Amino acid sequence: MLSVRKLFLDIHDNDEAFQLLCTLTAAGRACCGGESERIAALVTDPELAHRITRHGDEENEHARVFHTLLRGRGLEAAQLCADLDYMAQLEERGLGFPHDRLRDDAQTLCEEDVIAYLSRSRVTEQRGAAELRLMQKALAERPEVHRALTSVTRGEARHLAYAQEELLRLADGDRRRSALVRRSLRRTALAEIRVHRDVSLAMMSRMGAILGWSWTRRRLLTFSIRMAYLFERCGGWRRLTSLRMPPPGRRTVLGRPAAAGPRGRR
Ligand SMILES: [Fe+2]
């Protein structure tokens, strides 16, 4: 009854639901892409700035993929309500780097700012990669969208590897910075799981209204979202914070090869 495949097929095959899904997915990527250019200009490490810029460019490219899918169906992006705006809600909870400070030309980013920014990337890239993988598998019978999702999903896996790699690089051999990274990741993950629950409930309610879901289906989906949150609150959040260095051949996927990489796994 609650087949993920059927859920995404129903969304795909309805113009209004598809419009909402693509708009939301594009908006998250465009937000990351937009802020990256500004953040890259404010960091003092030129190699990190280069990788942040590359990351932002890829996010903008991914946003364009979803706008192309919309245009292919003769649709425009939908209006995004505040309760569905995942990135804005993360910022409201103080995650990442505040956009009003990005408008301040005078200041460069301090170490804590960079760690907060990369921690949010680490957590949200895993969330994004997992959701896109789910959509990609569910929509295998819709070749055009499946192709686009396959390419974006690969990109999201690269972004996740990049965020982990940068945090490991910062934490390597420095106990104070390592503790800062751990604290920042924990705080980010615990706030993100609440935002993710709230946005998922809002999204479910909107999709239910568009697709005419029965009361039973809505209750079951609400229950699933709340159970997933409970699982994450009781320890599942830790999977959003682990740091693993990619194998040597896949390191520094968004930039020039590092001269010396940090060791091991946290
Ligand atoms: Fe990404």
Short mmCIF file of C-alpha atoms and ligand atoms in Angstrom, two decimals:
data_model
loop_
_atom_site.label_atom_id
_atom_site.label_comp_id
_atom_site.label_asym_id
_atom_site.label_seq_id
_atom_site.Cartn_x
_atom_site.Cartn_y
_atom_site.Cartn_z
CA MET A 1 0.00 0.00 0.00
CA LEU A 2 2.86 2.39 0.80
CA SER A 3 5.10 1.45 -2.11
CA VAL A 4 7.73 4.15 -2.64
CA ARG A 5 7.81 3.27 -6.32
CA LYS A 6 4.06 3.82 -6.71
CA LEU A 7 4.27 7.03 -4.69
CA PHE A 8 6.89 8.57 -6.99
CA LEU A 9 5.19 7.25 -10.13
CA ASP A 10 1.95 8.96 -9.07
CA ILE A 11 3.85 12.18 -8.43
CA HIS A 12 5.69 11.93 -11.75
CA ASP A 13 2.53 11.33 -13.74
CA ASN A 14 0.65 14.33 -12.31
CA ASP A 15 1.72 17.73 -13.66
CA GLU A 16 1.03 19.69 -10.48
CA ALA A 17 2.74 17.15 -8.22
CA PHE A 18 5.71 16.85 -10.59
CA GLN A 19 5.97 20.63 -10.72
CA LEU A 20 6.11 20.82 -6.92
CA LEU A 21 8.69 18.02 -6.61
CA CYS A 22 11.01 19.51 -9.26
CA THR A 23 10.63 23.04 -7.87
CA LEU A 24 11.58 21.93 -4.37
CA THR A 25 14.50 19.83 -5.56
CA ALA A 26 15.80 22.64 -7.78
CA ALA A 27 15.37 25.28 -5.06
CA GLY A 28 17.62 23.47 -2.57
CA ARG A 29 20.38 23.12 -5.17
CA ALA A 30 20.05 26.70 -6.40
CA CYS A 31 20.30 27.99 -2.82
CA CYS A 32 23.57 26.07 -2.25
CA GLY A 33 24.88 27.20 -5.63
CA GLY A 34 24.02 30.84 -5.01
CA GLU A 35 25.68 31.08 -1.61
CA SER A 36 28.80 29.15 -2.64
CA GLU A 37 30.18 31.89 -4.85
CA ARG A 38 29.94 34.42 -2.02
CA ILE A 39 31.37 32.02 0.57
CA ALA A 40 34.26 31.10 -1.73
CA ALA A 41 35.15 34.80 -1.94
CA LEU A 42 35.29 35.03 1.87
CA VAL A 43 37.48 32.03 2.73
CA THR A 44 41.20 32.59 3.09
CA ASP A 45 42.39 29.20 1.73
CA PRO A 46 42.49 29.45 -2.10
CA GLU A 47 42.25 25.66 -2.62
CA LEU A 48 39.18 25.46 -0.42
CA ALA A 49 37.71 28.47 -2.23
CA HIS A 50 38.26 26.65 -5.53
CA ARG A 51 36.46 23.53 -4.29
CA ILE A 52 33.57 25.56 -2.84
CA THR A 53 33.18 27.29 -6.20
CA ARG A 54 33.21 23.94 -8.04
CA HIS A 55 30.61 22.60 -5.63
CA GLY A 56 28.42 25.67 -6.19
CA ASP A 57 28.73 25.35 -9.97
CA GLU A 58 27.60 21.72 -9.82
CA GLU A 59 24.65 22.61 -7.57
CA ASN A 60 23.57 25.29 -10.06
CA GLU A 61 23.90 22.75 -12.85
CA HIS A 62 21.70 20.30 -10.92
CA ALA A 63 19.08 23.01 -10.38
CA ARG A 64 19.08 23.61 -14.15
CA VAL A 65 18.48 19.87 -14.76
CA PHE A 66 15.21 20.05 -12.80
CA HIS A 67 14.14 23.25 -14.57
CA THR A 68 14.81 21.50 -17.89
CA LEU A 69 12.59 18.60 -16.79
CA LEU A 70 9.86 21.10 -15.95
CA ARG A 71 10.19 22.85 -19.32
CA GLY A 72 10.05 19.47 -21.04
CA ARG A 73 6.54 19.07 -19.62
CA GLY A 74 5.58 22.64 -20.49
CA LEU A 75 5.66 23.66 -16.81
CA GLU A 76 7.19 26.53 -14.88
CA ALA A 77 8.59 26.41 -11.36
CA ALA A 78 5.88 26.57 -8.69
CA GLN A 79 5.67 29.18 -5.95
CA LEU A 80 7.60 27.89 -2.93
CA CYS A 81 5.80 28.25 0.43
CA ALA A 82 7.87 28.88 3.57
CA ASP A 83 6.90 25.57 5.19
CA LEU A 84 8.42 23.69 2.24
CA ASP A 85 11.65 25.70 2.12
CA TYR A 86 14.17 23.27 3.62
CA MET A 87 17.23 25.51 3.20
CA ALA A 88 15.52 28.60 4.65
CA GLN A 89 14.37 26.60 7.67
CA LEU A 90 17.89 25.30 8.24
CA GLU A 91 19.15 28.87 8.19
CA GLU A 92 16.42 29.95 10.63
CA ARG A 93 17.76 27.33 13.04
CA GLY A 94 21.22 28.81 12.72
CA LEU A 95 22.73 26.12 10.52
CA GLY A 96 25.36 26.88 7.91
CA PHE A 97 26.43 30.45 7.36
CA PRO A 98 23.87 33.26 7.82
CA HIS A 99 22.99 34.95 4.53
CA ASP A 100 22.84 38.44 6.06
CA ARG A 101 26.53 38.09 6.98
CA LEU A 102 27.26 37.03 3.41
CA ARG A 103 26.11 40.47 2.29
CA ASP A 104 28.70 42.10 4.54
CA ASP A 105 31.67 42.78 2.24
CA ALA A 106 34.13 43.50 5.01
CA GLN A 107 34.58 40.19 6.76
CA THR A 108 36.29 36.97 5.86
CA LEU A 109 35.10 33.67 7.33
CA CYS A 110 36.68 32.48 10.57
CA GLU A 111 37.45 28.83 11.29
CA GLU A 112 34.13 28.29 13.13
CA ASP A 113 32.20 29.74 10.17
CA VAL A 114 33.93 27.39 7.71
CA ILE A 115 33.28 24.40 9.98
CA ALA A 116 29.60 25.38 10.35
CA TYR A 117 29.26 25.74 6.58
CA LEU A 118 30.94 22.41 5.83
CA SER A 119 28.99 20.65 8.60
CA ARG A 120 25.72 21.74 7.05
CA SER A 121 27.01 20.53 3.67
CA ARG A 122 28.04 17.17 5.19
CA VAL A 123 24.58 16.60 6.68
CA THR A 124 22.42 17.95 3.85
CA GLU A 125 24.42 16.26 1.10
CA GLN A 126 23.77 12.89 2.69
CA ARG A 127 20.07 13.70 2.97
CA GLY A 128 19.95 14.92 -0.63
CA ALA A 129 21.92 11.96 -1.99
CA ALA A 130 19.67 9.44 -0.20
CA GLU A 131 16.45 11.08 -1.40
CA LEU A 132 17.63 11.38 -4.98
CA ARG A 133 18.73 7.74 -4.97
CA LEU A 134 15.26 6.76 -3.79
CA MET A 135 13.60 8.81 -6.54
CA GLN A 136 16.01 7.48 -9.14
CA LYS A 137 15.27 3.85 -8.27
CA ALA A 138 11.51 4.44 -8.06
CA LEU A 139 11.36 6.15 -11.46
CA ALA A 140 13.31 3.53 -13.44
CA GLU A 141 10.25 3.17 -15.72
CA ARG A 142 10.35 6.84 -16.72
CA PRO A 143 13.56 6.94 -18.82
CA GLU A 144 13.94 10.69 -19.33
CA VAL A 145 13.64 11.57 -15.65
CA HIS A 146 15.58 8.46 -14.63
CA ARG A 147 18.52 9.52 -16.80
CA ALA A 148 18.55 13.00 -15.31
CA LEU A 149 18.28 11.63 -11.77
CA THR A 150 21.12 9.18 -12.38
CA SER A 151 23.46 12.00 -13.34
CA VAL A 152 22.39 14.24 -10.42
CA THR A 153 22.63 11.35 -7.93
CA ARG A 154 26.25 10.72 -8.96
CA GLY A 155 26.99 14.41 -8.41
CA GLU A 156 25.40 14.37 -4.94
CA ALA A 157 27.56 11.39 -3.93
CA ARG A 158 30.62 13.44 -5.00
CA HIS A 159 29.44 16.41 -2.92
CA LEU A 160 29.04 14.20 0.13
CA ALA A 161 32.58 12.86 -0.32
CA TYR A 162 33.89 16.42 -0.72
CA ALA A 163 32.23 17.69 2.49
CA GLN A 164 33.62 14.76 4.48
CA GLU A 165 37.05 15.21 3.00
CA GLU A 166 37.18 18.93 3.82
CA LEU A 167 36.08 18.38 7.42
CA LEU A 168 38.65 15.63 7.88
CA ARG A 169 41.29 17.89 6.42
CA LEU A 170 40.38 20.63 8.92
CA ALA A 171 40.27 18.25 11.89
CA ASP A 172 43.44 16.35 11.04
CA GLY A 173 46.04 16.42 13.80
CA ASP A 174 44.38 19.26 15.76
CA ARG A 175 42.41 18.21 18.83
CA ARG A 176 40.70 21.56 19.29
CA ARG A 177 39.53 21.74 15.68
CA SER A 178 38.56 18.08 15.77
CA ALA A 179 36.33 18.75 18.82
CA LEU A 180 34.84 21.80 17.06
CA VAL A 181 34.00 19.69 14.01
CA ARG A 182 32.40 16.97 16.15
CA ARG A 183 30.28 19.49 18.08
CA SER A 184 29.24 21.32 14.93
CA LEU A 185 28.21 18.09 13.17
CA ARG A 186 26.19 16.91 16.17
CA ARG A 187 24.38 20.23 16.50
CA THR A 188 23.71 20.37 12.75
CA ALA A 189 22.38 16.81 12.51
CA LEU A 190 20.07 17.18 15.54
CA ALA A 191 18.55 20.37 14.11
CA GLU A 192 18.38 19.03 10.56
CA ILE A 193 16.36 15.95 11.48
CA ARG A 194 13.64 18.22 12.92
CA VAL A 195 13.60 20.44 9.84
CA HIS A 196 13.50 17.37 7.61
CA ARG A 197 10.54 15.97 9.56
CA ASP A 198 8.62 19.27 9.37
CA VAL A 199 9.27 19.80 5.67
CA SER A 200 8.39 16.14 4.91
CA LEU A 201 5.05 16.52 6.75
CA ALA A 202 4.28 19.76 4.88
CA MET A 203 5.25 18.15 1.57
CA MET A 204 3.14 15.07 2.31
CA SER A 205 0.14 17.25 3.13
CA ARG A 206 0.53 19.25 -0.12
CA MET A 207 1.01 16.14 -2.27
CA GLY A 208 -1.95 14.47 -0.57
CA ALA A 209 -4.18 17.39 -1.50
CA ILE A 210 -2.94 17.43 -5.12
CA LEU A 211 -3.21 13.67 -5.64
CA GLY A 212 -6.36 13.13 -3.58
CA TRP A 213 -4.85 10.64 -1.14
CA SER A 214 -7.22 8.83 1.18
CA TRP A 215 -7.32 9.58 4.91
CA THR A 216 -5.71 6.18 5.56
CA ARG A 217 -2.83 6.84 3.21
CA ARG A 218 -2.21 10.26 4.74
CA ARG A 219 -2.25 8.80 8.26
CA LEU A 220 0.15 6.03 7.26
CA LEU A 221 2.55 8.47 5.63
CA THR A 222 2.39 10.82 8.63
CA PHE A 223 3.11 7.85 10.90
CA SER A 224 6.09 6.78 8.72
CA ILE A 225 7.59 10.28 8.78
CA ARG A 226 7.20 10.53 12.57
CA MET A 227 8.70 7.05 13.07
CA ALA A 228 11.66 7.94 10.85
CA TYR A 229 12.23 11.06 12.98
CA LEU A 230 12.02 9.02 16.18
CA PHE A 231 14.61 6.58 14.80
CA GLU A 232 16.91 9.47 13.92
CA ARG A 233 16.37 11.21 17.26
CA CYS A 234 17.25 7.98 19.11
CA GLY A 235 20.67 7.66 17.45
CA GLY A 236 20.05 7.44 13.70
CA TRP A 237 21.33 11.06 13.45
CA ARG A 238 24.86 9.71 13.94
CA ARG A 239 24.95 8.37 10.39
CA LEU A 240 24.72 12.00 9.21
CA THR A 241 27.89 12.92 11.08
CA SER A 242 30.41 10.15 10.42
CA LEU A 243 33.47 11.18 8.42
CA ARG A 244 35.14 8.83 6.02
CA MET A 245 38.05 9.67 3.74
CA PRO A 246 37.34 8.45 0.20
CA PRO A 247 39.82 5.92 -1.24
CA PRO A 248 43.01 7.57 -2.63
CA GLY A 249 41.90 7.38 -6.27
CA ARG A 250 38.69 9.28 -5.53
CA ARG A 251 40.07 12.02 -3.30
CA THR A 252 39.53 15.70 -3.85
CA VAL A 253 36.74 15.05 -6.29
CA LEU A 254 35.97 18.75 -6.68
CA GLY A 255 39.42 20.20 -7.03
CA ARG A 256 43.11 19.76 -7.48
CA PRO A 257 44.70 16.74 -5.76
CA ALA A 258 45.79 17.44 -2.21
CA ALA A 259 49.51 17.23 -1.51
CA ALA A 260 48.97 15.30 1.70
CA GLY A 261 45.65 13.99 2.94
CA PRO A 262 44.64 13.45 6.53
CA ARG A 263 44.58 9.96 7.84
CA GLY A 264 41.97 7.40 8.63
CA ARG A 265 38.40 7.59 9.72
CA ARG A 266 36.57 9.21 12.59
FE FE B 1 24.93 18.52 -3.51
#
